[in-house]
């Protein structure tokens, strides 16, 4: 019996030690998965959501922005989430958009120089309708002043210009035929910039600012006799139902800033800023490729709905050139601060050599 105890007791002690080790009950360093702290959970990436304000959902440039939003969402695995809205949905007319972007009411959206020229006349430098002989000339002007425009917007309004989008040639959509200068006398024309209002006045008409989404009703009710917009935008808003004639074009491809509130921009990580600008630049290039086709497309669509296209006569073209020298350029120079202002200096240095019209020390305009 004593001999048996010699073997049993060590065996029992060994089994007890094994049980204690398995349960973590010894004083050693051995730990088990059951007693280790849980691994830290992987945090999902931060999502940056923005509301983008398009001028109008029906317009081709806004449709390109919608595609851009989808591309950014896919490329960033959902980190850049851009929700599309529009000026009509947000109750915006246009002239207040730069201020709303500055104070953070707007995150991100379209800023058209013609709309906001009252706050910032310098931005109209590449939007002086009547001044450009061709869309190519206007694009050359835009490229010459673009960096100055971006810098001034950043300095004065704290907005980050991400890219630009382009609209097609502008036409006058009229309820009556406009074949001679006399046909313009007293005509109430919807305009979308101060410079365009000066052009209307030079033709004998009265320019009136009306929000784009409200023009259809104003034409329908007789508040307006005509309205100016791009060929495809007019079709998208069904102006062919309330006007009969497509007159022009006023050769111009309005360029519109795609801009973001500075605080929202600064909050984005650098890699997302880079992706946003890269994809926006691709959208801008695609827009520029398409816009020339939109010019004629809008006219053809309107004619198919029963409208008549009336090109400007030599008489009307001459009156437009006179309005450029007598009203459009000198009035813009005065709004921009006069001959010694930064904007006018940029114009004379970079724009005048392209368009052949300079601003003189007395504020008048003349051929170079």
PDB file of C-alpha atoms in Angstrom, residues 62-190:
ATOM      1  CA  UNK A  62     -25.756  68.961 -64.307  1.00  0.00           C
ATOM      2  CA  UNK A  63     -26.120  65.487 -65.766  1.00  0.00           C
ATOM      3  CA  UNK A  64     -22.331  65.387 -66.111  1.00  0.00           C
ATOM      4  CA  UNK A  65     -22.015  66.410 -62.449  1.00  0.00           C
ATOM      5  CA  UNK A  66     -24.347  63.543 -61.505  1.00  0.00           C
ATOM      6  CA  UNK A  67     -22.001  61.128 -63.293  1.00  0.00           C
ATOM      7  CA  UNK A  68     -19.042  62.740 -61.515  1.00  0.00           C
ATOM      8  CA  UNK A  69     -20.728  62.133 -58.158  1.00  0.00           C
ATOM      9  CA  UNK A  70     -21.171  58.437 -59.015  1.00  0.00           C
ATOM     10  CA  UNK A  71     -17.540  58.155 -60.118  1.00  0.00           C
ATOM     11  CA  UNK A  72     -16.237  59.780 -56.933  1.00  0.00           C
ATOM     12  CA  UNK A  73     -18.397  57.545 -54.754  1.00  0.00           C
ATOM     13  CA  UNK A  74     -17.068  54.445 -56.495  1.00  0.00           C
ATOM     14  CA  UNK A  75     -13.415  55.498 -56.582  1.00  0.00           C
ATOM     15  CA  UNK A  76     -13.327  56.439 -52.877  1.00  0.00           C
ATOM     16  CA  UNK A  77     -15.389  53.462 -51.676  1.00  0.00           C
ATOM     17  CA  UNK A  78     -18.104  55.832 -50.539  1.00  0.00           C
ATOM     18  CA  UNK A  79     -15.890  58.313 -48.691  1.00  0.00           C
ATOM     19  CA  UNK A  80     -16.895  61.147 -51.042  1.00  0.00           C
ATOM     20  CA  UNK A  81     -20.673  61.261 -51.041  1.00  0.00           C
ATOM     21  CA  UNK A  82     -22.115  64.070 -53.183  1.00  0.00           C
ATOM     22  CA  UNK A  83     -25.874  64.532 -53.196  1.00  0.00           C
ATOM     23  CA  UNK A  84     -27.229  66.571 -56.106  1.00  0.00           C
ATOM     24  CA  UNK A  85     -29.747  69.350 -55.585  1.00  0.00           C
ATOM     25  CA  UNK A  86     -30.615  72.388 -57.712  1.00  0.00           C
ATOM     26  CA  UNK A  87     -31.279  76.114 -57.514  1.00  0.00           C
ATOM     27  CA  UNK A  88     -35.079  75.684 -57.881  1.00  0.00           C
ATOM     28  CA  UNK A  89     -35.155  73.024 -55.144  1.00  0.00           C
ATOM     29  CA  UNK A  90     -33.117  75.244 -52.821  1.00  0.00           C
ATOM     30  CA  UNK A  91     -35.015  78.435 -53.660  1.00  0.00           C
ATOM     31  CA  UNK A  92     -31.977  80.114 -55.242  1.00  0.00           C
ATOM     32  CA  UNK A  93     -32.068  82.623 -58.094  1.00  0.00           C
ATOM     33  CA  UNK A  94     -28.294  82.774 -58.643  1.00  0.00           C
ATOM     34  CA  UNK A  95     -26.940  86.215 -57.626  1.00  0.00           C
ATOM     35  CA  UNK A  96     -26.543  85.170 -53.978  1.00  0.00           C
ATOM     36  CA  UNK A  97     -24.700  81.903 -54.574  1.00  0.00           C
ATOM     37  CA  UNK A  98     -21.145  83.168 -54.059  1.00  0.00           C
ATOM     38  CA  UNK A  99     -22.058  84.758 -50.723  1.00  0.00           C
ATOM     39  CA  UNK A 100     -23.893  81.603 -49.639  1.00  0.00           C
ATOM     40  CA  UNK A 101     -20.843  79.539 -50.522  1.00  0.00           C
ATOM     41  CA  UNK A 102     -18.664  81.916 -48.534  1.00  0.00           C
ATOM     42  CA  UNK A 103     -20.757  81.716 -45.350  1.00  0.00           C
ATOM     43  CA  UNK A 104     -21.207  77.941 -45.557  1.00  0.00           C
ATOM     44  CA  UNK A 105     -24.908  77.898 -46.399  1.00  0.00           C
ATOM     45  CA  UNK A 106     -23.863  76.135 -49.604  1.00  0.00           C
ATOM     46  CA  UNK A 107     -21.297  73.319 -49.468  1.00  0.00           C
ATOM     47  CA  UNK A 108     -20.545  72.953 -53.117  1.00  0.00           C
ATOM     48  CA  UNK A 109     -22.094  74.100 -56.376  1.00  0.00           C
ATOM     49  CA  UNK A 110     -22.167  75.994 -59.646  1.00  0.00           C
ATOM     50  CA  UNK A 111     -21.120  79.650 -59.525  1.00  0.00           C
ATOM     51  CA  UNK A 112     -21.859  81.538 -62.754  1.00  0.00           C
ATOM     52  CA  UNK A 113     -20.013  84.833 -63.236  1.00  0.00           C
ATOM     53  CA  UNK A 114     -23.016  86.493 -64.854  1.00  0.00           C
ATOM     54  CA  UNK A 115     -25.176  85.735 -61.817  1.00  0.00           C
ATOM     55  CA  UNK A 116     -22.691  86.916 -59.187  1.00  0.00           C
ATOM     56  CA  UNK A 117     -21.203  89.859 -61.097  1.00  0.00           C
ATOM     57  CA  UNK A 118     -22.995  92.280 -58.786  1.00  0.00           C
ATOM     58  CA  UNK A 119     -20.931  91.017 -55.853  1.00  0.00           C
ATOM     59  CA  UNK A 120     -17.781  90.480 -57.864  1.00  0.00           C
ATOM     60  CA  UNK A 121     -17.635  92.232 -61.290  1.00  0.00           C
ATOM     61  CA  UNK A 122     -14.118  90.955 -61.987  1.00  0.00           C
ATOM     62  CA  UNK A 123     -15.508  87.470 -62.538  1.00  0.00           C
ATOM     63  CA  UNK A 124     -17.470  88.723 -65.579  1.00  0.00           C
ATOM     64  CA  UNK A 125     -14.243  89.349 -67.478  1.00  0.00           C
ATOM     65  CA  UNK A 126     -14.672  86.200 -69.562  1.00  0.00           C
ATOM     66  CA  UNK A 127     -18.483  86.539 -69.742  1.00  0.00           C
ATOM     67  CA  UNK A 128     -18.935  89.812 -71.647  1.00  0.00           C
ATOM     68  CA  UNK A 129     -21.369  88.591 -74.304  1.00  0.00           C
ATOM     69  CA  UNK A 130     -20.966  90.342 -77.632  1.00  0.00           C
ATOM     70  CA  UNK A 131     -17.231  90.827 -77.165  1.00  0.00           C
ATOM     71  CA  UNK A 132     -16.127  87.480 -78.584  1.00  0.00           C
ATOM     72  CA  UNK A 133     -16.176  86.717 -82.297  1.00  0.00           C
ATOM     73  CA  UNK A 134     -16.210  82.969 -81.658  1.00  0.00           C
ATOM     74  CA  UNK A 135     -16.432  80.436 -78.864  1.00  0.00           C
ATOM     75  CA  UNK A 136     -12.762  79.654 -79.504  1.00  0.00           C
ATOM     76  CA  UNK A 137     -11.891  83.306 -78.830  1.00  0.00           C
ATOM     77  CA  UNK A 138     -13.852  83.248 -75.586  1.00  0.00           C
ATOM     78  CA  UNK A 139     -12.067  80.058 -74.535  1.00  0.00           C
ATOM     79  CA  UNK A 140      -8.727  81.759 -75.228  1.00  0.00           C
ATOM     80  CA  UNK A 141      -9.800  84.666 -73.011  1.00  0.00           C
ATOM     81  CA  UNK A 142     -10.923  82.285 -70.286  1.00  0.00           C
ATOM     82  CA  UNK A 143      -7.626  80.399 -70.347  1.00  0.00           C
ATOM     83  CA  UNK A 144      -5.726  83.702 -70.154  1.00  0.00           C
ATOM     84  CA  UNK A 145      -7.521  84.921 -67.013  1.00  0.00           C
ATOM     85  CA  UNK A 146      -8.459  81.641 -65.305  1.00  0.00           C
ATOM     86  CA  UNK A 147      -5.656  81.583 -62.730  1.00  0.00           C
ATOM     87  CA  UNK A 148      -6.323  85.226 -61.819  1.00  0.00           C
ATOM     88  CA  UNK A 149     -10.011  84.424 -61.402  1.00  0.00           C
ATOM     89  CA  UNK A 150      -9.302  81.412 -59.177  1.00  0.00           C
ATOM     90  CA  UNK A 151      -6.880  83.446 -57.060  1.00  0.00           C
ATOM     91  CA  UNK A 152      -9.291  86.361 -56.597  1.00  0.00           C
ATOM     92  CA  UNK A 153     -12.167  84.040 -55.676  1.00  0.00           C
ATOM     93  CA  UNK A 154      -9.977  82.304 -53.087  1.00  0.00           C
ATOM     94  CA  UNK A 155      -8.689  85.590 -51.639  1.00  0.00           C
ATOM     95  CA  UNK A 156     -11.974  87.497 -51.525  1.00  0.00           C
ATOM     96  CA  UNK A 157     -14.517  84.756 -50.865  1.00  0.00           C
ATOM     97  CA  UNK A 158     -12.499  81.878 -49.429  1.00  0.00           C
ATOM     98  CA  UNK A 159     -13.910  79.470 -52.008  1.00  0.00           C
ATOM     99  CA  UNK A 160     -11.956  76.664 -53.634  1.00  0.00           C
ATOM    100  CA  UNK A 161     -12.511  76.371 -57.384  1.00  0.00           C
ATOM    101  CA  UNK A 162     -12.456  72.659 -58.176  1.00  0.00           C
ATOM    102  CA  UNK A 163     -13.081  72.853 -61.926  1.00  0.00           C
ATOM    103  CA  UNK A 164     -15.322  74.472 -64.547  1.00  0.00           C
ATOM    104  CA  UNK A 165     -18.292  73.403 -66.620  1.00  0.00           C
ATOM    105  CA  UNK A 166     -19.501  74.893 -69.898  1.00  0.00           C
ATOM    106  CA  UNK A 167     -22.868  75.813 -71.349  1.00  0.00           C
ATOM    107  CA  UNK A 168     -23.738  76.093 -75.061  1.00  0.00           C
ATOM    108  CA  UNK A 169     -24.094  79.204 -77.212  1.00  0.00           C
ATOM    109  CA  UNK A 170     -26.674  81.718 -76.042  1.00  0.00           C
ATOM    110  CA  UNK A 171     -29.730  82.549 -78.170  1.00  0.00           C
ATOM    111  CA  UNK A 172     -32.707  84.875 -77.833  1.00  0.00           C
ATOM    112  CA  UNK A 173     -35.922  82.858 -77.603  1.00  0.00           C
ATOM    113  CA  UNK A 174     -38.657  85.240 -78.676  1.00  0.00           C
ATOM    114  CA  UNK A 175     -42.430  85.206 -79.031  1.00  0.00           C
ATOM    115  CA  UNK A 176     -42.142  87.520 -82.063  1.00  0.00           C
ATOM    116  CA  UNK A 177     -39.688  87.468 -85.002  1.00  0.00           C
ATOM    117  CA  UNK A 178     -36.549  89.605 -84.541  1.00  0.00           C
ATOM    118  CA  UNK A 179     -35.320  90.330 -88.050  1.00  0.00           C
ATOM    119  CA  UNK A 180     -34.453  94.048 -87.782  1.00  0.00           C
ATOM    120  CA  UNK A 181     -33.275  96.431 -85.065  1.00  0.00           C
ATOM    121  CA  UNK A 182     -36.759  97.938 -84.931  1.00  0.00           C
ATOM    122  CA  UNK A 183     -38.097  94.553 -83.822  1.00  0.00           C
ATOM    123  CA  UNK A 184     -36.100  94.914 -80.581  1.00  0.00           C
ATOM    124  CA  UNK A 185     -37.605  98.272 -79.593  1.00  0.00           C
ATOM    125  CA  UNK A 186     -39.144  98.056 -76.125  1.00  0.00           C
ATOM    126  CA  UNK A 187     -38.830  94.268 -76.017  1.00  0.00           C
ATOM    127  CA  UNK A 188     -38.698  92.814 -72.491  1.00  0.00           C
ATOM    128  CA  UNK A 189     -35.878  90.267 -72.602  1.00  0.00           C
ATOM    129  CA  UNK A 190     -34.825  87.971 -69.789  1.00  0.00           C
TER     130      UNK A 190
END
